[in-house]
Amino acid sequence: MSDIALSVLDLAPVPQGSTPGQALGNAVDLARHVEALGYNRVWVAEHHNMSGIASSSPPVLIAHLAANTERIRLGSGGVMLPNHAPLVVAEQFGMLEALHPGRIDLGLGRAPGTDGLTAAALRRSSDPFSNEDDFPAQLAQLRGFLKGELPREDPLHRITAVPNNGYEPAIWLLGSSGYSAQLAGELGLPFSFAHHFSAQNTVPAVDLYRASFKPSEVLQRPYVMLGTAMVAADDDAEAEFLNGPNVLQFLRLRQGRPGLLPTPEEAERALKDPGSRAFAEQRRASQIVGGPDTVRRGIEELLARTNADELMVTSVVHDHDARRRSYALVADAVDLAPREARPAVAAD
């Protein structure tokens, strides 16, 4: 499996007993660690009103990570475009590309990345979901700002995003259903699917993306990356124990009770009741958790089902050292080797 590219989705988790500052420091340490291991890119996600996730502002964190690494690609997984004016996103990521040429990815999503009330506060709208259907238009305007090529019929065509036109990050579309899959295909853009929380839709969405794909100046053939939850440890039992906090945190989020990342001991106790145990089993079905052999088989099976070009690994583990080791064991499972930075996509 040495040809498969591995990347990282870092949610900058804030464990119980820690602080957001420590979580962001861990994000820097993790980026350096996976760069040395040969991972391809590190993305950070936009979440709001969630005390257990410190990555509320991807461009700020990306700038800090890029300044503290050498060659690994950095990006957003993603920026939730309906939360922001396209001009602002173009200026932020154009500046990141100018500061760190050839290393910046702009992954774009259309969900709010938070609850409805917080989305309303971000968008200053009484209906925070009212502009989701405008996503293609927002995307077109953003790409126009980045290229310096807004059409004359656009009322904003006289505005110049600075920097632009030569400082373009690699644009990806993100999704957990068929909407962004089809749009990414039609536009000839790379596509990243959220397998880690929408596993039942993975194969249909990937198939739709490939069926919809039209070659573009960006890509000549489809390129698929799957966000995949993984925890690796010395054996299956230890990995399951380390994965408990992620399962419990996700359960509490679904219950409207987001919070800090619990300890493995708390998760082990909390997930013993029948309702929680059933949720945990359902959640585990979309994850790859275990010792080295189990992880290797899980990756092989996922690649056989999806023929993905790249896997973006997210390991939400309470102990930072155990999380570092998890990424190292995953790298070993696919025989990943340190290498020079890959291009934005390696599909041509």
Coordinates of C-alpha atoms in Angstrom, one line a residue:
M1 CA 0.0 0.0 0.0
S2 CA 3.0 2.3 -0.3
D3 CA 1.4 4.2 -3.2
I4 CA -1.6 5.5 -1.1
A5 CA -1.2 9.0 0.2
L6 CA -2.0 9.6 3.8
S7 CA -3.0 13.0 5.3
V8 CA -4.3 14.3 8.6
L9 CA -7.5 16.0 9.7
D10 CA -6.7 17.6 13.0
L11 CA -9.7 18.8 15.0
A12 CA -7.4 20.3 17.7
P13 CA -9.2 18.4 20.4
V14 CA -9.3 20.0 23.9
P15 CA -9.2 17.1 26.4
Q16 CA -10.5 17.3 29.9
G17 CA -7.7 18.8 32.1
S18 CA -6.3 20.7 29.2
T19 CA -6.8 24.2 27.6
P20 CA -7.3 25.5 24.1
G21 CA -3.8 26.9 24.2
Q22 CA -2.4 23.5 24.9
A23 CA -4.6 21.9 22.2
L24 CA -3.2 24.4 19.6
G25 CA 0.3 23.7 20.8
N26 CA -0.4 20.0 20.3
A27 CA -1.6 20.8 16.7
V28 CA 1.8 22.3 15.9
D29 CA 3.6 19.3 17.4
L30 CA 1.4 16.9 15.5
A31 CA 2.0 18.7 12.2
R32 CA 5.7 18.4 12.7
H33 CA 5.4 14.8 13.7
V34 CA 3.4 13.7 10.7
E35 CA 5.5 15.7 8.3
A36 CA 8.5 13.7 9.4
L37 CA 6.5 10.5 9.0
G38 CA 5.7 11.3 5.3
Y39 CA 2.1 12.4 5.5
N40 CA 0.9 14.5 2.6
R41 CA -1.1 17.3 4.2
V42 CA -2.7 18.5 7.4
W43 CA -6.1 20.1 7.4
V44 CA -8.0 21.8 10.2
A45 CA -11.7 22.2 10.4
E46 CA -14.0 25.1 11.2
H47 CA -16.2 24.5 14.2
H48 CA -17.9 27.0 16.4
N49 CA -19.5 26.9 19.9
M50 CA -17.7 23.6 20.7
S51 CA -15.5 23.8 23.7
G52 CA -13.8 20.5 22.9
I53 CA -12.5 21.7 19.5
A54 CA -10.0 24.5 19.3
S55 CA -9.9 25.1 15.5
S56 CA -12.6 27.8 15.2
S57 CA -10.5 29.9 12.8
P58 CA -8.8 27.7 10.1
P59 CA -6.8 30.5 8.3
V60 CA -5.2 31.6 11.6
L61 CA -4.2 28.1 12.6
I62 CA -3.0 27.2 9.1
A63 CA -0.7 30.3 9.1
H64 CA 0.8 29.2 12.4
L65 CA 1.2 25.6 11.3
A66 CA 2.8 26.6 8.0
A67 CA 5.3 28.8 9.8
N68 CA 6.3 25.9 12.0
T69 CA 6.7 23.3 9.4
E70 CA 8.8 23.0 6.2
R71 CA 7.1 21.2 3.3
I72 CA 3.8 19.5 4.3
R73 CA 0.7 21.0 2.7
L74 CA -1.7 22.8 5.1
G75 CA -5.4 23.5 4.5
S76 CA -8.9 23.7 5.6
G77 CA -11.1 20.7 6.1
G78 CA -13.0 22.9 5.7
V79 CA -13.9 26.5 5.6
M80 CA -17.7 26.6 5.7
L81 CA -18.3 29.1 2.8
P82 CA -21.8 30.2 3.7
N83 CA -20.4 31.5 7.0
H84 CA -18.1 34.0 5.2
A85 CA -18.1 36.5 2.4
P86 CA -16.2 35.1 -0.6
L87 CA -14.0 38.2 -0.7
V88 CA -12.8 37.6 2.8
V89 CA -11.9 33.9 2.1
A90 CA -10.2 34.9 -1.1
E91 CA -8.0 37.5 0.7
Q92 CA -7.2 35.1 3.6
F93 CA -6.2 32.2 1.5
G94 CA -4.5 34.3 -1.2
M95 CA -2.4 35.7 1.5
L96 CA -1.6 32.2 2.9
E97 CA -0.6 31.1 -0.6
A98 CA 1.6 34.2 -1.0
L99 CA 3.3 33.5 2.4
H100 CA 3.7 29.7 1.8
P101 CA 3.7 29.1 -2.0
G102 CA 2.5 25.7 -3.2
R103 CA 1.6 24.5 0.3
I104 CA -2.0 25.8 0.8
D105 CA -5.3 23.9 0.3
L106 CA -8.7 25.5 0.5
G107 CA -11.2 22.9 1.3
L108 CA -14.8 24.3 1.2
G109 CA -18.0 23.0 2.7
R110 CA -21.6 24.3 2.8
A111 CA -22.7 23.1 6.3
P112 CA -22.6 25.6 9.1
G113 CA -20.1 23.7 11.2
T114 CA -22.2 24.4 14.3
D115 CA -25.7 24.7 15.7
G116 CA -28.4 26.8 14.1
L117 CA -28.2 29.7 16.7
T118 CA -24.4 30.0 16.3
A119 CA -24.8 29.9 12.5
A120 CA -27.2 32.8 12.8
A121 CA -24.7 34.7 14.8
L122 CA -22.0 34.1 12.3
R123 CA -24.1 35.0 9.3
R124 CA -26.1 37.8 11.0
S125 CA -29.3 36.2 9.5
S126 CA -32.6 35.1 11.1
D127 CA -32.4 32.1 8.8
P128 CA -28.8 30.8 8.9
F129 CA -29.5 28.2 6.2
S130 CA -31.1 30.5 3.7
N131 CA -28.1 30.8 1.5
E132 CA -27.0 27.2 1.3
D133 CA -28.6 26.9 -2.2
D134 CA -26.4 29.8 -3.2
F135 CA -23.2 27.8 -2.7
P136 CA -22.4 27.4 -6.4
A137 CA -22.7 31.1 -6.9
Q138 CA -20.6 31.8 -3.8
L139 CA -18.0 29.3 -5.0
A140 CA -17.9 30.9 -8.5
Q141 CA -17.4 34.3 -6.9
L142 CA -14.6 33.1 -4.7
R143 CA -12.8 31.5 -7.6
G144 CA -13.2 34.7 -9.6
F145 CA -11.7 36.8 -6.8
L146 CA -8.7 34.4 -6.5
K147 CA -8.1 34.5 -10.3
G148 CA -8.9 38.2 -10.6
E149 CA -11.5 37.3 -13.3
L150 CA -14.9 38.2 -12.0
P151 CA -17.3 38.5 -15.0
R152 CA -18.4 42.1 -15.8
E153 CA -22.0 41.2 -15.0
D154 CA -21.1 40.5 -11.4
P155 CA -21.8 43.7 -9.5
L156 CA -18.5 43.2 -7.6
H157 CA -16.3 42.8 -10.7
R158 CA -14.4 46.1 -9.9
I159 CA -13.2 44.8 -6.6
T160 CA -9.7 43.3 -6.4
A161 CA -8.9 40.7 -3.8
V162 CA -5.3 41.3 -2.7
P163 CA -3.3 39.2 -3.2
N164 CA -4.8 37.3 -6.1
N165 CA -4.1 36.1 -9.7
G166 CA -1.1 33.9 -9.1
Y167 CA -1.6 33.3 -5.4
E168 CA -4.3 30.6 -5.7
P169 CA -4.6 27.8 -3.1
A170 CA -5.7 24.4 -4.3
I171 CA -9.5 24.3 -4.1
W172 CA -11.3 21.2 -2.9
L173 CA -15.0 20.5 -2.3
L174 CA -16.0 18.7 0.8
G175 CA -19.2 16.7 1.4
S176 CA -21.1 14.1 3.3
S177 CA -23.8 13.5 0.7
G178 CA -24.2 13.7 -3.1
Y179 CA -24.6 17.5 -3.5
S180 CA -20.9 18.5 -3.3
A181 CA -19.9 15.2 -5.0
Q182 CA -21.8 16.1 -8.1
L183 CA -20.7 19.8 -8.1
A184 CA -17.1 18.8 -7.6
G185 CA -17.3 16.4 -10.5
E186 CA -19.0 18.9 -12.8
L187 CA -16.3 21.5 -12.0
G188 CA -13.4 19.1 -12.3
L189 CA -12.3 19.7 -8.8
P190 CA -10.8 17.2 -6.2
F191 CA -13.4 15.9 -3.8
S192 CA -13.0 15.0 -0.1
F193 CA -15.8 12.9 1.4
A194 CA -16.5 12.7 5.2
H195 CA -16.5 9.0 5.6
H196 CA -15.8 9.4 9.3
F197 CA -19.3 10.6 10.0
S198 CA -21.3 9.6 6.9
A199 CA -20.0 6.2 6.0
Q200 CA -23.3 4.9 4.6
N201 CA -23.1 7.6 1.9
T202 CA -19.5 7.1 1.0
V203 CA -19.7 4.7 -2.0
P204 CA -22.8 6.4 -3.6
A205 CA -21.2 9.8 -3.3
V206 CA -17.9 8.7 -4.7
D207 CA -19.6 6.9 -7.5
L208 CA -21.6 10.1 -8.3
Y209 CA -18.5 12.2 -8.2
R210 CA -16.7 10.0 -10.7
A211 CA -19.8 9.7 -13.0
S212 CA -20.2 13.5 -13.0
F213 CA -16.6 14.3 -13.5
K214 CA -15.5 16.6 -16.4
P215 CA -11.8 17.2 -17.0
S216 CA -10.7 20.8 -16.2
E217 CA -7.6 22.9 -16.0
V218 CA -7.3 21.6 -12.4
L219 CA -7.7 17.9 -13.0
Q220 CA -7.8 15.5 -15.9
R221 CA -9.3 12.7 -13.9
P222 CA -11.2 12.4 -10.6
Y223 CA -9.3 12.5 -7.3
V224 CA -11.0 11.2 -4.2
M225 CA -9.9 11.7 -0.6
L226 CA -11.7 10.1 2.3
G227 CA -11.8 11.5 5.8
T228 CA -11.4 8.4 7.9
A229 CA -11.5 8.0 11.7
M230 CA -8.6 5.7 12.8
V231 CA -7.0 4.9 16.1
A232 CA -4.0 2.5 16.2
A233 CA -2.3 1.1 19.2
D234 CA -0.2 -1.9 20.1
D235 CA -3.2 -4.2 20.2
D236 CA -7.0 -4.1 19.5
A237 CA -8.0 -3.8 23.2
E238 CA -5.8 -0.7 23.8
A239 CA -7.0 0.9 20.6
E240 CA -10.6 0.4 21.6
F241 CA -9.9 1.9 25.0
L242 CA -8.2 5.0 23.4
N243 CA -11.1 5.4 21.0
G244 CA -13.8 5.6 23.7
P245 CA -13.5 9.4 24.3
N246 CA -14.1 10.1 20.6
V247 CA -17.2 7.9 20.6
L248 CA -18.6 9.5 23.8
Q249 CA -17.8 13.0 22.6
F250 CA -19.7 12.4 19.4
L251 CA -22.6 10.9 21.3
R252 CA -22.8 14.0 23.5
L253 CA -22.7 16.2 20.5
R254 CA -25.6 14.4 18.9
Q255 CA -27.5 14.9 22.2
G256 CA -26.8 18.6 22.1
R257 CA -24.3 18.5 24.9
P258 CA -20.9 19.2 23.3
G259 CA -18.0 19.5 25.7
L260 CA -14.3 18.7 26.3
L261 CA -12.9 15.4 25.2
P262 CA -13.5 13.0 28.1
T263 CA -10.9 10.6 29.5
P264 CA -10.8 7.0 28.4
E265 CA -11.9 5.9 31.8
E266 CA -15.0 8.1 31.8
A267 CA -15.9 6.9 28.3
E268 CA -15.5 3.3 29.4
R269 CA -18.0 3.8 32.2
A270 CA -20.4 6.0 30.2
L271 CA -20.7 3.7 27.3
K272 CA -21.7 0.7 29.3
D273 CA -25.5 1.4 29.3
P274 CA -27.4 -0.3 26.5
G275 CA -28.4 2.9 24.6
S276 CA -24.9 4.3 24.6
R277 CA -23.4 0.9 23.8
A278 CA -25.7 0.6 20.7
F279 CA -24.6 4.0 19.5
A280 CA -20.9 3.1 20.1
E281 CA -21.3 0.0 18.0
Q282 CA -22.9 2.0 15.2
R283 CA -20.2 4.6 15.4
R284 CA -17.4 2.0 15.3
A285 CA -18.7 0.5 12.1
S286 CA -17.3 3.5 10.2
Q287 CA -14.0 3.6 12.0
I288 CA -10.7 1.7 11.7
V289 CA -9.6 0.9 15.2
G290 CA -7.1 -1.7 16.4
G291 CA -3.6 -3.0 16.5
P292 CA -1.3 -2.8 13.4
D293 CA -2.7 -5.9 11.7
T294 CA -6.3 -4.8 12.3
V295 CA -5.6 -1.3 11.0
R296 CA -3.9 -2.6 7.9
R297 CA -6.8 -4.9 7.0
G298 CA -9.3 -2.1 7.6
I299 CA -7.4 0.2 5.3
E300 CA -7.1 -2.4 2.6
E301 CA -10.9 -3.1 2.8
L302 CA -11.8 0.6 2.6
L303 CA -9.5 1.1 -0.4
A304 CA -10.9 -2.0 -2.1
R305 CA -14.5 -0.7 -1.7
T306 CA -13.8 2.9 -2.8
N307 CA -10.6 3.0 -4.8
A308 CA -9.8 6.2 -3.0
D309 CA -6.6 8.1 -4.0
E310 CA -5.9 9.4 -0.5
L311 CA -7.0 8.9 3.0
M312 CA -7.3 11.8 5.5
V313 CA -6.8 10.2 8.9
T314 CA -8.4 11.8 12.0
S315 CA -7.4 10.3 15.4
V316 CA -9.2 11.9 18.3
V317 CA -7.3 10.6 21.3
H318 CA -7.3 12.1 24.8
D319 CA -3.5 11.6 25.4
H320 CA -1.4 13.5 23.0
D321 CA 1.5 11.0 23.1
A322 CA -0.9 8.2 22.3
R323 CA -2.3 10.2 19.4
R324 CA 1.2 10.7 18.0
R325 CA 1.9 7.0 18.3
S326 CA -1.4 6.2 16.6
Y327 CA -0.4 8.2 13.5
A328 CA 3.0 6.5 13.5
L329 CA 1.4 3.1 13.6
V330 CA -1.0 4.0 10.8
A331 CA 2.0 5.2 8.7
D332 CA 3.8 1.9 9.4
A333 CA 0.6 -0.1 8.3
V334 CA 0.8 1.3 4.8
D335 CA 4.6 1.5 4.6
L336 CA 4.6 5.3 4.4
A337 CA 8.0 6.8 4.0
P338 CA 9.3 10.3 4.4
R339 CA 9.3 12.1 1.0
E340 CA 9.3 15.5 -0.6
A341 CA 5.9 17.3 -0.6
R342 CA 3.4 15.9 -3.1
P343 CA 1.7 18.3 -5.5
A344 CA -1.8 19.6 -4.6
V345 CA -3.2 16.4 -6.1
A346 CA -1.4 13.5 -7.7
A347 CA -4.0 12.4 -10.2
D348 CA -2.4 13.5 -13.5

